[in-house]
Coordinates of C-alpha atoms and ligand atoms in Angstrom, one line a residue:
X1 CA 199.5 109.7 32.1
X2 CA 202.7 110.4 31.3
X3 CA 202.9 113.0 34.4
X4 CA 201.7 110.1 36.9
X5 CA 204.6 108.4 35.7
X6 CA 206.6 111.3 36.6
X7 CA 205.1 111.9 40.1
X8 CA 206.0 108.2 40.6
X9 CA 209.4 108.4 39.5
X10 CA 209.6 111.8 42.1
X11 CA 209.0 109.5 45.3
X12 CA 211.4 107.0 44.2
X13 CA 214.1 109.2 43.9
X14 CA 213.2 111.0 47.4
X15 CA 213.3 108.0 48.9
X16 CA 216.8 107.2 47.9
X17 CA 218.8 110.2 47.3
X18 CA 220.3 112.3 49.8
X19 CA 221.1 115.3 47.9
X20 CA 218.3 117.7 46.2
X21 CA 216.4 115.9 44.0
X22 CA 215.3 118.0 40.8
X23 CA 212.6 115.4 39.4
X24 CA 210.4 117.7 37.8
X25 CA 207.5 117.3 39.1
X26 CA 209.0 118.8 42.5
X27 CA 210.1 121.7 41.1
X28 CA 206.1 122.7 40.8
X29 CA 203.3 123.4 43.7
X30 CA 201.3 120.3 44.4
X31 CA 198.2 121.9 46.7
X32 CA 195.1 120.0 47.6
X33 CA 196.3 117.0 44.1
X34 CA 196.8 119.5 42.1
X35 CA 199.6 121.5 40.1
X36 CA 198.4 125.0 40.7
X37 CA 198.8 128.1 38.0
X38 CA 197.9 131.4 36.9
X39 CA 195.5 131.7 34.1
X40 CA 194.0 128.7 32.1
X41 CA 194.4 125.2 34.0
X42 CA 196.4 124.4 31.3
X43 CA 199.9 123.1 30.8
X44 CA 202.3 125.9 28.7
X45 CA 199.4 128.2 28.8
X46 CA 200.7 132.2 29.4
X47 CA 198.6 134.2 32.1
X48 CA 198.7 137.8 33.3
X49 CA 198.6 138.4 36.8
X50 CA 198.4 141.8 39.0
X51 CA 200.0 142.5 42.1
X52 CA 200.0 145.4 44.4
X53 CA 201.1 146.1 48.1
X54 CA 198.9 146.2 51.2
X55 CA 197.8 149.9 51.9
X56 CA 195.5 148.7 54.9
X57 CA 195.7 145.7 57.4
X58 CA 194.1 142.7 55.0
X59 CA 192.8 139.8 56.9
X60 CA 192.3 136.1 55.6
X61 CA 191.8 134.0 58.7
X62 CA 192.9 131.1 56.9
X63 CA 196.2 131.6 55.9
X64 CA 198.8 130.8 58.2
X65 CA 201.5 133.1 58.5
X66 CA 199.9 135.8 56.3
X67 CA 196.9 135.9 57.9
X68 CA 197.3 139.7 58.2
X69 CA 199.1 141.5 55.8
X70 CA 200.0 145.4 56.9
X71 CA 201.3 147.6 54.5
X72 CA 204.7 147.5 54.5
X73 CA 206.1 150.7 56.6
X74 CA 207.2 149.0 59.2
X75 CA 209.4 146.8 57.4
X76 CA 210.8 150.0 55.5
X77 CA 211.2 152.2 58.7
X78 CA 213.0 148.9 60.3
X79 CA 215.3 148.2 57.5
X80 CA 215.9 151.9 56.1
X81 CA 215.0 151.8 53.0
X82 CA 212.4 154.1 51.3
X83 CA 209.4 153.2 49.9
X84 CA 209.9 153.5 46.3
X85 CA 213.7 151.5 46.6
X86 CA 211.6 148.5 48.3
X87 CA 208.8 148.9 45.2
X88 CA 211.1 148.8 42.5
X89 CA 212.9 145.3 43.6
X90 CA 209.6 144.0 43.6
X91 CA 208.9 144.8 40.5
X92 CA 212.4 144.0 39.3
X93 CA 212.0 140.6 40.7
X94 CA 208.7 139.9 38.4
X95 CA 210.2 141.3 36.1
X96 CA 213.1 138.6 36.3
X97 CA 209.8 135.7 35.9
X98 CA 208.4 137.8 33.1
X99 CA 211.2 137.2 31.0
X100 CA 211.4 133.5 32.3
X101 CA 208.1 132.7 30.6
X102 CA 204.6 133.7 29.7
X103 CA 204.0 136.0 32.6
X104 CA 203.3 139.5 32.5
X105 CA 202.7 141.8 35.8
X106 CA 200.5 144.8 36.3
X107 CA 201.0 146.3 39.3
X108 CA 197.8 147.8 40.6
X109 CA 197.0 150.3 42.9
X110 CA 193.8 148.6 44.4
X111 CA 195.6 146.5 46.6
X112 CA 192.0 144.4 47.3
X113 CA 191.8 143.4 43.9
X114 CA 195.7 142.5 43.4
X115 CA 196.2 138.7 42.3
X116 CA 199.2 138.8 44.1
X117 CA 199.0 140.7 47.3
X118 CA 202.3 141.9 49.0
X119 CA 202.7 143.1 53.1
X120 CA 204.1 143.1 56.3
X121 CA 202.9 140.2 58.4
X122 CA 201.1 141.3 61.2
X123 CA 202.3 138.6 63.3
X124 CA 205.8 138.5 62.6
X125 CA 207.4 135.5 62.1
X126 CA 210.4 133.6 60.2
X127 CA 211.3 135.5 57.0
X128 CA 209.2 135.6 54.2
X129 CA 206.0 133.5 53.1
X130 CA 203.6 132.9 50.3
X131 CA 199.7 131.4 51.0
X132 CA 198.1 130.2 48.1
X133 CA 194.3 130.8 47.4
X134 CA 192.8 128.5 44.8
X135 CA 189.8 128.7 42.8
X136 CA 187.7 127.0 45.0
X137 CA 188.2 125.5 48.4
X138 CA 190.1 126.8 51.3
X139 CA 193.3 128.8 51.4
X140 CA 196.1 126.5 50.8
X141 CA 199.2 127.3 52.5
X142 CA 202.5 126.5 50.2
X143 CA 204.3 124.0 52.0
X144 CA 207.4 124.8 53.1
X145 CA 207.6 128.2 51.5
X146 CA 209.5 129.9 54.6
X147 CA 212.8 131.4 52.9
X148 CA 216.2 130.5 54.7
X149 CA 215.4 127.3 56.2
X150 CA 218.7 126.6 58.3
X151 CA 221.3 123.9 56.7
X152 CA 219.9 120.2 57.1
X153 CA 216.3 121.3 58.2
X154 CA 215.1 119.9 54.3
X155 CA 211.2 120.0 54.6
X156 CA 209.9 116.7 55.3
X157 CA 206.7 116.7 53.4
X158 CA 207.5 114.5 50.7
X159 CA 206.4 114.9 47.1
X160 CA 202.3 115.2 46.9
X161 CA 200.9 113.5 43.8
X162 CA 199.1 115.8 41.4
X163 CA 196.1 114.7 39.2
X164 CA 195.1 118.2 37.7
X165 CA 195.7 121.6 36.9
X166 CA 193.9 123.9 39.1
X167 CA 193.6 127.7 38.5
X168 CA 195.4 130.1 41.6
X169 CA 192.8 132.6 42.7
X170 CA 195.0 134.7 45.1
X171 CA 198.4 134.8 46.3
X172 CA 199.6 136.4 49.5
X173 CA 203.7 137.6 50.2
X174 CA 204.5 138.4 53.4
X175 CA 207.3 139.7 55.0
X176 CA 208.5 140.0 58.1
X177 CA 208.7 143.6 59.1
X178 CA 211.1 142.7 62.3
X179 CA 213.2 140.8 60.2
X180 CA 216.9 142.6 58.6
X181 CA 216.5 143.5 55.0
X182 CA 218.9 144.8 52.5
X183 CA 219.1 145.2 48.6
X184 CA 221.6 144.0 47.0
X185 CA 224.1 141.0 48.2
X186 CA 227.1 142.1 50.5
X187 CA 227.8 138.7 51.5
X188 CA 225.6 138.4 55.0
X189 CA 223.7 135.8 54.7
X190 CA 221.4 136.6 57.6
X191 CA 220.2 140.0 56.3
X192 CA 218.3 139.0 53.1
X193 CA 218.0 140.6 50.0
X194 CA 214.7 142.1 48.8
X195 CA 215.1 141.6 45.7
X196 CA 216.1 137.7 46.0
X197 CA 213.4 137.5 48.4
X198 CA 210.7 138.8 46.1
X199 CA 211.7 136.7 43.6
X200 CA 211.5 133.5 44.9
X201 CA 208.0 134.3 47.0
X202 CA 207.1 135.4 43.8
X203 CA 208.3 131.5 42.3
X204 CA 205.8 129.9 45.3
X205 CA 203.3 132.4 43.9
X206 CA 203.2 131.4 40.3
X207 CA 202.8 127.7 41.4
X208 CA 206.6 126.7 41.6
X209 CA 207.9 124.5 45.0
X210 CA 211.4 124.0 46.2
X211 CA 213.4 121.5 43.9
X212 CA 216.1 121.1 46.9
X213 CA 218.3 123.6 49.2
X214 CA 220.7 125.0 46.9
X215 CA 221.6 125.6 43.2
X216 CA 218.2 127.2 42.1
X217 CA 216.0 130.1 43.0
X218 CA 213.5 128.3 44.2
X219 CA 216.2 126.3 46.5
X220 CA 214.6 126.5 50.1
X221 CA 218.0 127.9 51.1
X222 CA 219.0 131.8 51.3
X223 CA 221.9 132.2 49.6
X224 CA 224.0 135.2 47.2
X225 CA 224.9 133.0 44.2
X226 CA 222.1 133.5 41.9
X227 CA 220.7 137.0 40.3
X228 CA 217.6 135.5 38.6
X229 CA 216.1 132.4 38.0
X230 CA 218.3 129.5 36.7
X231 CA 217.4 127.6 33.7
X232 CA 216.0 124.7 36.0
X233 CA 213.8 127.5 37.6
X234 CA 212.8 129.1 34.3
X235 CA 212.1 125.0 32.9
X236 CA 209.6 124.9 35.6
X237 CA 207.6 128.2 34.8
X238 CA 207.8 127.3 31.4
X239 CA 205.7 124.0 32.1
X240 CA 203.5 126.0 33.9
X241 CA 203.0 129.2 31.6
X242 CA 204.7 128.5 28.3
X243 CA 208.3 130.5 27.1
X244 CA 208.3 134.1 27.4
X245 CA 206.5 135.9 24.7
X246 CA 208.4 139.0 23.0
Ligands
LIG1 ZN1 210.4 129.0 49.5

């Protein structure tokens, strides 16, 4: 009950601030009235997730901008960077969630089997998305989870009311292979970062939403102030997953 009254104070606020609004209950995933998670359907309950990368085209009709994943070459041959370099950020950047909270990530070879699934998008678009598969039902696509949203375009969906915990069956990262990429910040905000990028598709995929534009990883805003998630980011997937376990 006491997260109704949380969901309800969420609205409130959205209705009559102007700046990002950090109510808690934004900071997390609301898809089809639930809060969505790894693992048990549990609050503060740790899960362990694989991931691996697209090593064939992957299909899933229903998701909308990674309805075909490729493996990621293309994006490597645009941007220069060699296949292991692009690797290794990812896994930096789940490494950056693992010590956040309960999470621990096992990459896996067989990409088909991967929790989380990371590609190219086959139909190139924006920068970067996540598509969320639950349990049971159709894919749900994150709202608003395209990185770099220009200044003042704020998503308009406002704050979904969750009743329940539901368990995340897939996740899908995309990338778009046309798009700039770098690693590491130099400043130029319209070449993102991998690693930055990886980490906060990674955020959508553990079942966290943007709290606002700026000032957290999750913000909905591509920016080079921030290394790893912030404690407001790290709150979040601690309510999800429970604090990290040495
Ligand atoms: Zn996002």
């Amino acid at each position: 009950m006491m997260l109704r009254s949380f969901a309800g104070a969420a609205i409130v606020l959205a209705a009559t601030m102007s700046v990002p609004c950090v109510a808690s209950d934004q900071r997390l995933l609301v898809l089809e009235g639930a809060w969505v998670k790894w693992g048990a359907p549990k609050w503060s309950a740790g899960a362990t997730v694989t991931y691996g990368f697209a090593t064939t085209d992957v299909k899933s009709p229903t998701a909308r901008n990674c309805a075909t994943l490729r493996p990621l070459d293309g994006l490597e041959k645009q941007a220069g960077l060699a296949d292991n370099r692009v690797r290794a950020e990812a896994a930096a950047a789940f490494a950056a969630w693992s010590k956040a909270a309960n999470l621990t990530f096992i990459e896996t070879p067989n990409a088909a089997q991967a929790d989380i699934l990371i590609g190219a998008q086959g139909n190139p678009k924006g920068r970067a998305f996540t598509n969320i598969e639950l349990d049971s039902g159709p894919l749900a696509s994150a709202p608003a989870t395209e990185r770099g949203l220009v200044a003042g375009a704020e998503p308009t969906e406002p704050p979904a009311k969750a009743h329940s915990v539901r368990t995340i069956r897939q996740a899908l990262i995309c990338l778009n292979p046309r798009a700039k990429w770098k690693i590491g910040f130099d400043g130029d905000l319209d070449v993102y970062d991998l690693r930055y990028t990886f980490m906060h598709e990674i955020g959508h995929a553990i079942g966290l939403d943007h709290p606002g534009a700026a000032g957290a990883l999750m913000g909905f805003r591509y920016d080079e102030k921030l290394k790893g998630p912030t404690l407001s980011d790290g709150d979040a997937a601690r309510k999800l997953y429970g604090p990290h376990a040495e």
